Amino acid sequence: MTSKFRTKKVEVSYGDKKAIRDISLDIEKNIITALIGPSGCGKSTFLRCLNRMNDVIENCSIKGSIHLDEQDIYGPDIDPVELRARVGMVFQKANPFPKSIFDNIAYGPRIHGLASNDSELKDIVHNSLEKAGLMDEVKDRLNDQATGLSGGQQQRICIARAIAVSPEVILMDEPCSALDPIATAKIEELMNELCQSYTIIIVTHSMQQAARVSKKTAFFHLGDLIEYNDTDKIFTQPENQKTQDYITGRFG
Amino acid sequence: MTLPLSFVFFVLLGLSVYFYYHAKSGIVRKAALLSDRTKALPSHYGQQSFLWAFIPSFLILLVLTIGGPNYIDQIFYNKIQELNPTFNESFVSLILAKVINVSNGKISTGEENIIMLAKDYKIAFEQLHFFRGLVVILCAALLGMIISYRQKPGSNAREQVEKFIVNIFFASAVIAIFTTVAIILSLFFEALRFFNLYNFFDFIFGLHWAPNVAIRTDQVAAEGSFGMIPVLLGTLLISFIAMCVAIPIGLFSAIYLAEFATPKIRDFVKPTLEILAGIPTVVYGYFAALTAAPFFREIGFSLGLDVSSESAIAAGAVMGIMIIPFISSLSDDVIRAVPQSLRDGSMGLGATKAETIYIVILPAAIPGLVGAVLLAVSRAIGETMIVVMAAGLSANLTVNPLESVTTVTVQIVSLLTGDTEFDDIKTLSAFGLGLALFFFTLLLNIFALSISRRLAERYD
Ligand SMILES: Nc1ncnc2c1ncn2[C@@H]1O[C@H](COP(=O)(O)OP(=O)(O)OP(=O)(O)O)[C@@H](O)[C@H]1O
Ligand SMILES: [Mg+2]
């Protein structure tokens, strides 16, 4: 059991307002970890710390330390741009670029120079689409606009786009919040396959989803990490009363 | 008793407002009597009454005010002609004009007949005004009363009021299109007169522009030559120089403002740029003639180049400066309108800020950017003042930015100002130039739009 991320006493504030405080947890390699908690409790904020997307937000400051493979990602010798290539992100709302399907997937490999020629690039794109379970649906229209796809297909484009960069970790912020049960099932299936080679961290509002896909679950409440344990444990015999209340739907 | 226009108008307005409140409170009372709910809001019934009282009467007022005097003139014209059947048309018109002036007290005369007619004329006008006031006020009162009386809680006033408002929007759109078409048509027909006098192909392909025809008929002068190429080339040259200055600076400053500047810097820079847009072009003209032109001359001199004292490059460069705020301010808005989620998506994949900007943001912003540039180009092509002051009037056939050139708009101004007759070839050639300019900008617009459609990446 090796840990991929190790966070210690992480605290994030927007201006003077603390969004999360004192978050210390280890995230294991090659499993799915779920972050749950009521709206506004800081799940997205925590997720964005892991690939330094908070840097882009003005007035956002972070304290504490986060290590990726024993390397401090807020250290002076870390380039956030390179970090984000290692730690990919899929957002809550599908945000394909207004380009062709092919160009969407090829975007990351192109900017990182992952393919030395056109046929390699093609292979990467095809592989990523294959892994995202989208190949059959779009193989005849790789040159069509990605924005013309359905919401679920767009979200899987975004996942394929993240995979194409071959990251070590994929962060997913409520990837299924706008999807129907069938598309959701497809994405969950996909996550299950992906976690053999990637570390996946997913934010979700659906207890069932967390219970179905994740191996470990962290429960956040009002900026605090209340409980972090094996998913089975959290959902069957939570240690904290707040966790108990939340997963049984008594608040949040 | 006289009823002047302003008096009638304010009475009409007052009546209409009265009927607004009358209908509004009336419908509430009626509804209470029937213990019923009104179908629309009380104010809708008020608006309906207002419109019925105001609009038809206002239209009558308009027609009588515009058409009435013409009608009276026509009657007096006929009268004068009947009295003196031997007079020809223009003489009758002359007498009529005299009658009108006498009746206004502008001139006085001893001629009995004219004084008589002038008195009659004055009386006719007073009658017209009285009639106008009476009809308008009566019509407003009557219609207002009828509609207020007929309104029932169940009648749908809202529908009628809203339909009316839609019609106002429609009418405005029609007026806008109609006036544009009318302007183009008038330009077209005047230009046609020019092409009757001057060969069309000599005009559009001619390489020599020298509109020096005789100003007075007894003057001897060279035959004018109207080849528009040098003038059009001057416009192109100056606009091109202006765009070379304005597009890079404007676009880059917009990117800086939208993507890199802190809010503090933005709050300072953007208003400053907008002040730049508010400077009158004459001031830019001074600047071009007194500062930029000598500056370029000096630089040219030190490089061993001969720069004319009025040069295309001075005018073009200053025009470019003038246009910068248009491009940067509009482009800034356009770039900021690209959704943040696209930026996040790109950064989340490990793209740098620069990569994000030129692979994702700019392509998504292209339609708006093209719009901004088009607006700026139109400004450049239409700009006159700077060119008059800094680039001169001589129509040289050249693309050398160091020489003096002239532009289409400058030529139009110089052709049409001063004592000119509106049917000689020199004046008419201005309309030829106007039409050419119109088609040129039209082509430019079509071209730019098709490019933007090809390059655009539409986000939703
Ligand atoms: N850009 C920001 N600027 C200021 N405050 C922010 C910003 N983003 C988040 N916050 C604040 O930080 C807190 C945590 O927000 P966060 O987005 O992490 O919540 P969340 O758990 O993801 O909620 P949800 O489930 O609704 O997405 C909230 O109180 C929010 O108001
Ligand atoms: Mg969130």
PDB file of N, CA, C and O and ligand atoms in Angstrom, chain A residues 43-44 92 173-174 203, ligand 2:
ATOM      1  N   LYS A  43     -14.782  20.613  -1.023  1.00  0.00           N
ATOM      2  CA  LYS A  43     -14.279  19.465  -1.778  1.00  0.00           C
ATOM      3  C   LYS A  43     -13.534  19.913  -3.032  1.00  0.00           C
ATOM      4  O   LYS A  43     -12.406  19.479  -3.291  1.00  0.00           O
ATOM      5  N   SER A  44     -14.173  20.812  -3.792  1.00  0.00           N
ATOM      6  CA  SER A  44     -13.514  21.282  -5.017  1.00  0.00           C
ATOM      7  C   SER A  44     -12.238  22.025  -4.673  1.00  0.00           C
ATOM      8  O   SER A  44     -11.226  21.901  -5.371  1.00  0.00           O
ATOM      9  N   GLN A  92     -16.497  19.692 -13.317  1.00  0.00           N
ATOM     10  CA  GLN A  92     -17.894  19.414 -13.019  1.00  0.00           C
ATOM     11  C   GLN A  92     -18.770  19.576 -14.261  1.00  0.00           C
ATOM     12  O   GLN A  92     -19.625  18.753 -14.554  1.00  0.00           O
ATOM     13  N   ASP A 173     -14.102  16.285 -10.721  1.00  0.00           N
ATOM     14  CA  ASP A 173     -14.996  17.065  -9.879  1.00  0.00           C
ATOM     15  C   ASP A 173     -16.436  16.853 -10.333  1.00  0.00           C
ATOM     16  O   ASP A 173     -16.864  17.436 -11.321  1.00  0.00           O
ATOM     17  N   GLU A 174     -17.154  16.025  -9.621  1.00  0.00           N
ATOM     18  CA  GLU A 174     -18.545  15.712  -9.960  1.00  0.00           C
ATOM     19  C   GLU A 174     -18.720  15.461 -11.453  1.00  0.00           C
ATOM     20  O   GLU A 174     -19.481  16.159 -12.117  1.00  0.00           O
ATOM     21  N   VAL A 203     -14.887  13.730  -6.772  1.00  0.00           N
ATOM     22  CA  VAL A 203     -15.828  14.426  -5.884  1.00  0.00           C
ATOM     23  C   VAL A 203     -17.217  14.035  -6.336  1.00  0.00           C
ATOM     24  O   VAL A 203     -17.503  14.031  -7.530  1.00  0.00           O
TER      25      VAL A 203
HETATM   26 MG    MG C   2     -17.492  21.819  -6.049  1.00  0.00          MG
END
